[in-house]
Tab-separated table of C-alpha atoms in Angstrom:
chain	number	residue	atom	x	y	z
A	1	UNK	CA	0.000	0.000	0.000
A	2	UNK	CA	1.423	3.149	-1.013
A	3	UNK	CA	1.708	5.590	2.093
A	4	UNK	CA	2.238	8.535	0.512
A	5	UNK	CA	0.663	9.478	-2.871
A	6	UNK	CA	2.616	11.677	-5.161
A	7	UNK	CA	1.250	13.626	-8.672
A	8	UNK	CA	1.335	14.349	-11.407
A	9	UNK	CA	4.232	11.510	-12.375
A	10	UNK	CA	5.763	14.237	-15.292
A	11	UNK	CA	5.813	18.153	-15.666
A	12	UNK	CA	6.520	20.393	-18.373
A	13	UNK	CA	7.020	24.052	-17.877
A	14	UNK	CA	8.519	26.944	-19.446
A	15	UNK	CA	11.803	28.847	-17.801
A	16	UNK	CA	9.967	31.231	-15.782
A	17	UNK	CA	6.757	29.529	-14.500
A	18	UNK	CA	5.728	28.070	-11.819
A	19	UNK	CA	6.227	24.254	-11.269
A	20	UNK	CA	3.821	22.617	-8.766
A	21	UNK	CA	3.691	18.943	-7.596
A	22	UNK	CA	1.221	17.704	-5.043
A	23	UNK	CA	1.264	14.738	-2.235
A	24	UNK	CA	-1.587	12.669	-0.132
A	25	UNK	CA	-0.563	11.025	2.804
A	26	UNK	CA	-3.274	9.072	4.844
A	27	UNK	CA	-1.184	8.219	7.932
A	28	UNK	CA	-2.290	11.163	10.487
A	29	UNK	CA	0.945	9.672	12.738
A	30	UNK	CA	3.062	11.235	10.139
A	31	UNK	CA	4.585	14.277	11.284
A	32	UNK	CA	7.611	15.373	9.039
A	33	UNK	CA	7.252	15.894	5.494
A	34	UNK	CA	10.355	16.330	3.540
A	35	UNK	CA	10.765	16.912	0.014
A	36	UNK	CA	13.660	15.416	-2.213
A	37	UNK	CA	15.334	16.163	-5.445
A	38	UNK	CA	16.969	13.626	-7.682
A	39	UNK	CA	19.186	14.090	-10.512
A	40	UNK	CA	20.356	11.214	-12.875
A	41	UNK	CA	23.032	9.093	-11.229
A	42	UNK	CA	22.176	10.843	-8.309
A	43	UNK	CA	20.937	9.797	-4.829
A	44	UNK	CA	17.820	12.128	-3.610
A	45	UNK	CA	18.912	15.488	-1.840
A	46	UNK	CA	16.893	17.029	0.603
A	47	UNK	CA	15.305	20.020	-0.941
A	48	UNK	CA	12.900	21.407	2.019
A	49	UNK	CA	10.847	19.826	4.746
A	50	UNK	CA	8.207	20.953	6.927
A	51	UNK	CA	6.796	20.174	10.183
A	52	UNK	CA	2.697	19.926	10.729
A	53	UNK	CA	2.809	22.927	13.274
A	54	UNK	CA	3.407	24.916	9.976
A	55	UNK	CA	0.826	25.866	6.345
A	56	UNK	CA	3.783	27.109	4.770
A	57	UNK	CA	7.562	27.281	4.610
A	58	UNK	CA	9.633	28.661	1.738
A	59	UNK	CA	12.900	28.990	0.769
A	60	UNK	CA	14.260	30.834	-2.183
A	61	UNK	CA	12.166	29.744	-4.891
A	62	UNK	CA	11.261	26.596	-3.089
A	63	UNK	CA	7.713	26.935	-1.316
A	64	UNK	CA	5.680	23.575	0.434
A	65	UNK	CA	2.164	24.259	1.507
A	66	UNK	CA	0.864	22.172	3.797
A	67	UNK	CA	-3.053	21.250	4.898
A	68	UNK	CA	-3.250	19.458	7.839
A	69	UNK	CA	-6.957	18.869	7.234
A	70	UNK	CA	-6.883	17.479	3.944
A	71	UNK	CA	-3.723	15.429	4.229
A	72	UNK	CA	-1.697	16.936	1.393
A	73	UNK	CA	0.803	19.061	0.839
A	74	UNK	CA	2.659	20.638	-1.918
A	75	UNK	CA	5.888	21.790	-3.244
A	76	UNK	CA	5.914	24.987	-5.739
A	77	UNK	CA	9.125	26.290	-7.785
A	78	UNK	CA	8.589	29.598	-8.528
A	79	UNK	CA	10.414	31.139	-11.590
A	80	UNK	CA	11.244	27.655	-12.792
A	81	UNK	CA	15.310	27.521	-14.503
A	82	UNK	CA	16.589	24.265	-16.456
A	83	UNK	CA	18.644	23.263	-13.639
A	84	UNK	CA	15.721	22.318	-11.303
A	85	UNK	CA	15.173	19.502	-14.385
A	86	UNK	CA	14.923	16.748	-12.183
A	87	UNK	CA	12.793	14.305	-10.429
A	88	UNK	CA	11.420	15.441	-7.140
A	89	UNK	CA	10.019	13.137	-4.126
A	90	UNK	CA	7.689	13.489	-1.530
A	91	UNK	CA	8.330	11.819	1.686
A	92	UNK	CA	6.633	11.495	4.873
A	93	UNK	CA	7.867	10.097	8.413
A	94	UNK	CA	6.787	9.940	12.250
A	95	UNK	CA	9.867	11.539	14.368
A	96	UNK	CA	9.423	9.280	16.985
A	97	UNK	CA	10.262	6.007	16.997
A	98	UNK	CA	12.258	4.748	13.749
A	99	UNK	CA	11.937	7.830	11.665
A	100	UNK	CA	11.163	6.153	8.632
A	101	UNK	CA	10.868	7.885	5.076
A	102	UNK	CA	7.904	7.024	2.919
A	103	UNK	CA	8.732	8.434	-0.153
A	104	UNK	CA	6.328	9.282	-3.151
A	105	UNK	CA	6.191	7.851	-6.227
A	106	UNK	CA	8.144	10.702	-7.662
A	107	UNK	CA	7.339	13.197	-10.215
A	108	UNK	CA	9.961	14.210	-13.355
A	109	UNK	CA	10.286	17.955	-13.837
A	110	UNK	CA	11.423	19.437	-16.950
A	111	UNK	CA	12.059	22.879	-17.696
A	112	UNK	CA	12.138	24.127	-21.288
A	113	UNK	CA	14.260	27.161	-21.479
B	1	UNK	CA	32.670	16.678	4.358
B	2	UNK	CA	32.672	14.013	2.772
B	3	UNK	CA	29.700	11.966	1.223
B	4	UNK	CA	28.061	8.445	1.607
B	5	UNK	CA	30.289	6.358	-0.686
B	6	UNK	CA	28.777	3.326	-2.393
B	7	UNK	CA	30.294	0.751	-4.714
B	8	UNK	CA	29.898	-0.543	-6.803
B	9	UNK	CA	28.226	2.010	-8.983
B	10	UNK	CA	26.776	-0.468	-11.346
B	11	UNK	CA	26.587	-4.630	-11.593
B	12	UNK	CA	25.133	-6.733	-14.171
B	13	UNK	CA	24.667	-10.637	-13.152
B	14	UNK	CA	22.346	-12.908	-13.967
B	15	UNK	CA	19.686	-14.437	-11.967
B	16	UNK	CA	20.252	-16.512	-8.969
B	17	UNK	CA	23.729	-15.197	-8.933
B	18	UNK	CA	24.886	-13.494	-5.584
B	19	UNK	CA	25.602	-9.905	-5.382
B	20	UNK	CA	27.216	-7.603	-2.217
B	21	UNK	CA	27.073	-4.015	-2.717
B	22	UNK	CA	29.259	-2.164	0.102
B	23	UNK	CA	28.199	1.345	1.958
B	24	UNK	CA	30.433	3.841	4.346
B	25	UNK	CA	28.343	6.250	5.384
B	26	UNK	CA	29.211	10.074	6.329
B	27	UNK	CA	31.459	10.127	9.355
B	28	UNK	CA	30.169	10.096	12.444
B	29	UNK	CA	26.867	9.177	11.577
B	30	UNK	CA	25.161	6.638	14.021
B	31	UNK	CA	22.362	5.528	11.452
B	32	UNK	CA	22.105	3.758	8.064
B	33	UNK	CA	19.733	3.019	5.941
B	34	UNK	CA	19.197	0.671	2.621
B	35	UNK	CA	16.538	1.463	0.428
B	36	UNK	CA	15.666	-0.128	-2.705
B	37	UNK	CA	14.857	1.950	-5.508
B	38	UNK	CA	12.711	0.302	-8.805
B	39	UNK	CA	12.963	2.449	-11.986
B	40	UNK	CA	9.815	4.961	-11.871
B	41	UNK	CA	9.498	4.628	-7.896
B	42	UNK	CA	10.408	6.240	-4.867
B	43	UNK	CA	12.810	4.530	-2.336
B	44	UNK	CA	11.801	1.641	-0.151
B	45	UNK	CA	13.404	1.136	2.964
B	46	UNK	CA	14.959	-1.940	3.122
B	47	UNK	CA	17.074	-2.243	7.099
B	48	UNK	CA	17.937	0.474	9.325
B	49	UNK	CA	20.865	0.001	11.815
B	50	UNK	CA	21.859	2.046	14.829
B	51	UNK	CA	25.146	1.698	15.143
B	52	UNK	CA	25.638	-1.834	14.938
B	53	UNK	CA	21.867	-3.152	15.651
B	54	UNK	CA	18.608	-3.485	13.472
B	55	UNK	CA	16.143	-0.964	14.232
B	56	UNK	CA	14.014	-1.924	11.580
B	57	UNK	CA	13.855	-4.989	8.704
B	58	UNK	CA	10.213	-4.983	8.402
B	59	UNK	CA	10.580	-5.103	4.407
B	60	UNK	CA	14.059	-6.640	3.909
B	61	UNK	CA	13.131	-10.292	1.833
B	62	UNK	CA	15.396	-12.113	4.470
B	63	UNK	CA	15.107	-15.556	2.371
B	64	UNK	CA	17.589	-13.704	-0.431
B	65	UNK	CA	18.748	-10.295	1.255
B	66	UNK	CA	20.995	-9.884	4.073
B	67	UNK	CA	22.522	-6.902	5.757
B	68	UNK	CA	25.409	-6.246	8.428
B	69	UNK	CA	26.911	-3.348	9.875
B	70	UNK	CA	29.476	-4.490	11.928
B	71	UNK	CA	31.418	-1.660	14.244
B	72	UNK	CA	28.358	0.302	13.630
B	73	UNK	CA	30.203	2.100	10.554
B	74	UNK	CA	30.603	0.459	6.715
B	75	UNK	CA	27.801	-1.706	6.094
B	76	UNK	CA	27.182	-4.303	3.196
B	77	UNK	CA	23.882	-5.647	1.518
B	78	UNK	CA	23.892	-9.198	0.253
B	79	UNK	CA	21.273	-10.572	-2.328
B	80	UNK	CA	21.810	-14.627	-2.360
B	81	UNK	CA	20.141	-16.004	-5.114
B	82	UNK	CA	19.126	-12.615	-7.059
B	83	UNK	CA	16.085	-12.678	-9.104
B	84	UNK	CA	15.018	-10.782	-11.940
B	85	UNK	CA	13.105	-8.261	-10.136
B	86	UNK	CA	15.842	-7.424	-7.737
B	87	UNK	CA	16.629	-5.512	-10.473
B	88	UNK	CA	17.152	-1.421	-8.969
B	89	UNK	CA	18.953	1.141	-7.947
B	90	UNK	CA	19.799	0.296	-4.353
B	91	UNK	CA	20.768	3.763	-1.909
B	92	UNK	CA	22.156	3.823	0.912
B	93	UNK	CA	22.157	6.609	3.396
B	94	UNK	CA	22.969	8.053	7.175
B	95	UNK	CA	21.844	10.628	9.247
B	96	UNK	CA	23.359	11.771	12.437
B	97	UNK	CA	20.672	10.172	14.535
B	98	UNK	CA	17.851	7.952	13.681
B	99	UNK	CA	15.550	7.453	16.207
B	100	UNK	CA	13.340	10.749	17.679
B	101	UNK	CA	14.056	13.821	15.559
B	102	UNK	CA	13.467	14.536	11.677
B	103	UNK	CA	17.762	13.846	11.206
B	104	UNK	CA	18.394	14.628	7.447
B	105	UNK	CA	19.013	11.637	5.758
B	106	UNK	CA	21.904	11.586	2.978
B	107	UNK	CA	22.423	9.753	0.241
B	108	UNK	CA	24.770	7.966	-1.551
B	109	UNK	CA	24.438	7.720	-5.120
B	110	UNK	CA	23.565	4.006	-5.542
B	111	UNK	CA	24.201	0.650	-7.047
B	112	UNK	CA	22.419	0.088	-9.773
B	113	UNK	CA	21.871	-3.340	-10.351
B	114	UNK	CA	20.522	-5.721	-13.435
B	115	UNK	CA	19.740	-9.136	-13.058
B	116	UNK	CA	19.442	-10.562	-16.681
């Protein structure tokens, strides 16, 4: 069963815009939500994470949003450049305990300069 | 400082041939992880050690995979017989601390294996 739900699987977007990728978790024990960034040949990076106590946290052009509520959260790149090309994971884990990371099924970004 | 170093970077065998792939995580880091990683999917944790011990296993196949850490620092992940959809990137990682805490986790940059 996947535990975290990740969309859309590809994006296309012009140097400039905005590139926005959405999770779904449905375990409400899950209480760190990092984001990861993969290049080809590459293990995942951390990118930005965010804690539940939190709707938003950005840095640079990296934003997540995050609704408690609905159990999703999101990452947005704002002013998009061909080096953030890459394939970017969602993760979620419970700090206590194990720590965990359930990643998403990833989604491929590519910018078209 | 120094990243988690993995080798080989790539293997080709075929199947029920044995494979090790070897780890040495980022100084000083008490936990490591092995995660499997199928083309098109996100990373599945495989073992976590602290230090020397198993934390968790839970999705390790332990009829084919095995794992040690001994002296709580290089670790090595055994696949004995492989099968054809062992075939994946397998990533390993540490973070300073595993257990309470959202430690960063870093990666290596994997094995990836084919199993023809």
């Amino acid at each position: 069963q996947q535990q975290v739900k990740q969309s859309p699987q590809s994006l296309i977007v012009q140097k400039g815009g905005i590139s926005i990728i959405n999770c779904a978790y449905e375990n409400t024990a899950f209480d760190y939500f990092p984001w990861y960034q993969q290049f080809p040949g590459k293990g995942p990076a951390l990118l930005i994470a965010i804690r539940p106590d939190v709707s938003e946290k950005k840095e640079g052009r990296f934003t997540i949003s995050f609704n408690k509520s609905a159990k999703q959260f999101s990452l947005h790149i704002m002013d998009s450049q061909p080096g953030d090309s890459a394939t970017y994971f969602c993760a979620a884990s419970v700090r206590t305990g194990a720590n965990n990371l359930f990643f998403g099924t990833g989604t491929r970004l590519t910018v078209i300069p | 400082e120094a990243g988690v170093a993995q080798s080989p970077r790539y293997k080709i065998i075929e199947k029920r041939q044995s494979v090790a792939f070897w780890c040495n995580p980022i100084s000083g880091h008490a936990t490591l992880y092995w995660y499997q990683q199928i083309l098109g999917q996100g990373p599945k944790l495989l073992i976590q050690f602290q230090n020397n011990g198993v934390v968790d296993d839970s999705q390790l196949p332990k009829d084919r995979f095995s794992a040690e850490r001994l002296k709580g620092v290089d670790s090595t992940l055994k696949i004995q017989p492989a099968k054809l959809e062992d075939s994946a990137v397998y990533l390993c990682a540490s973070s300073l601390a595993g257990t309470g805490g959202a430690n960063e986790q870093f990666f290596g940059p994997g094995t990836r294996l084919t199993v023809l």
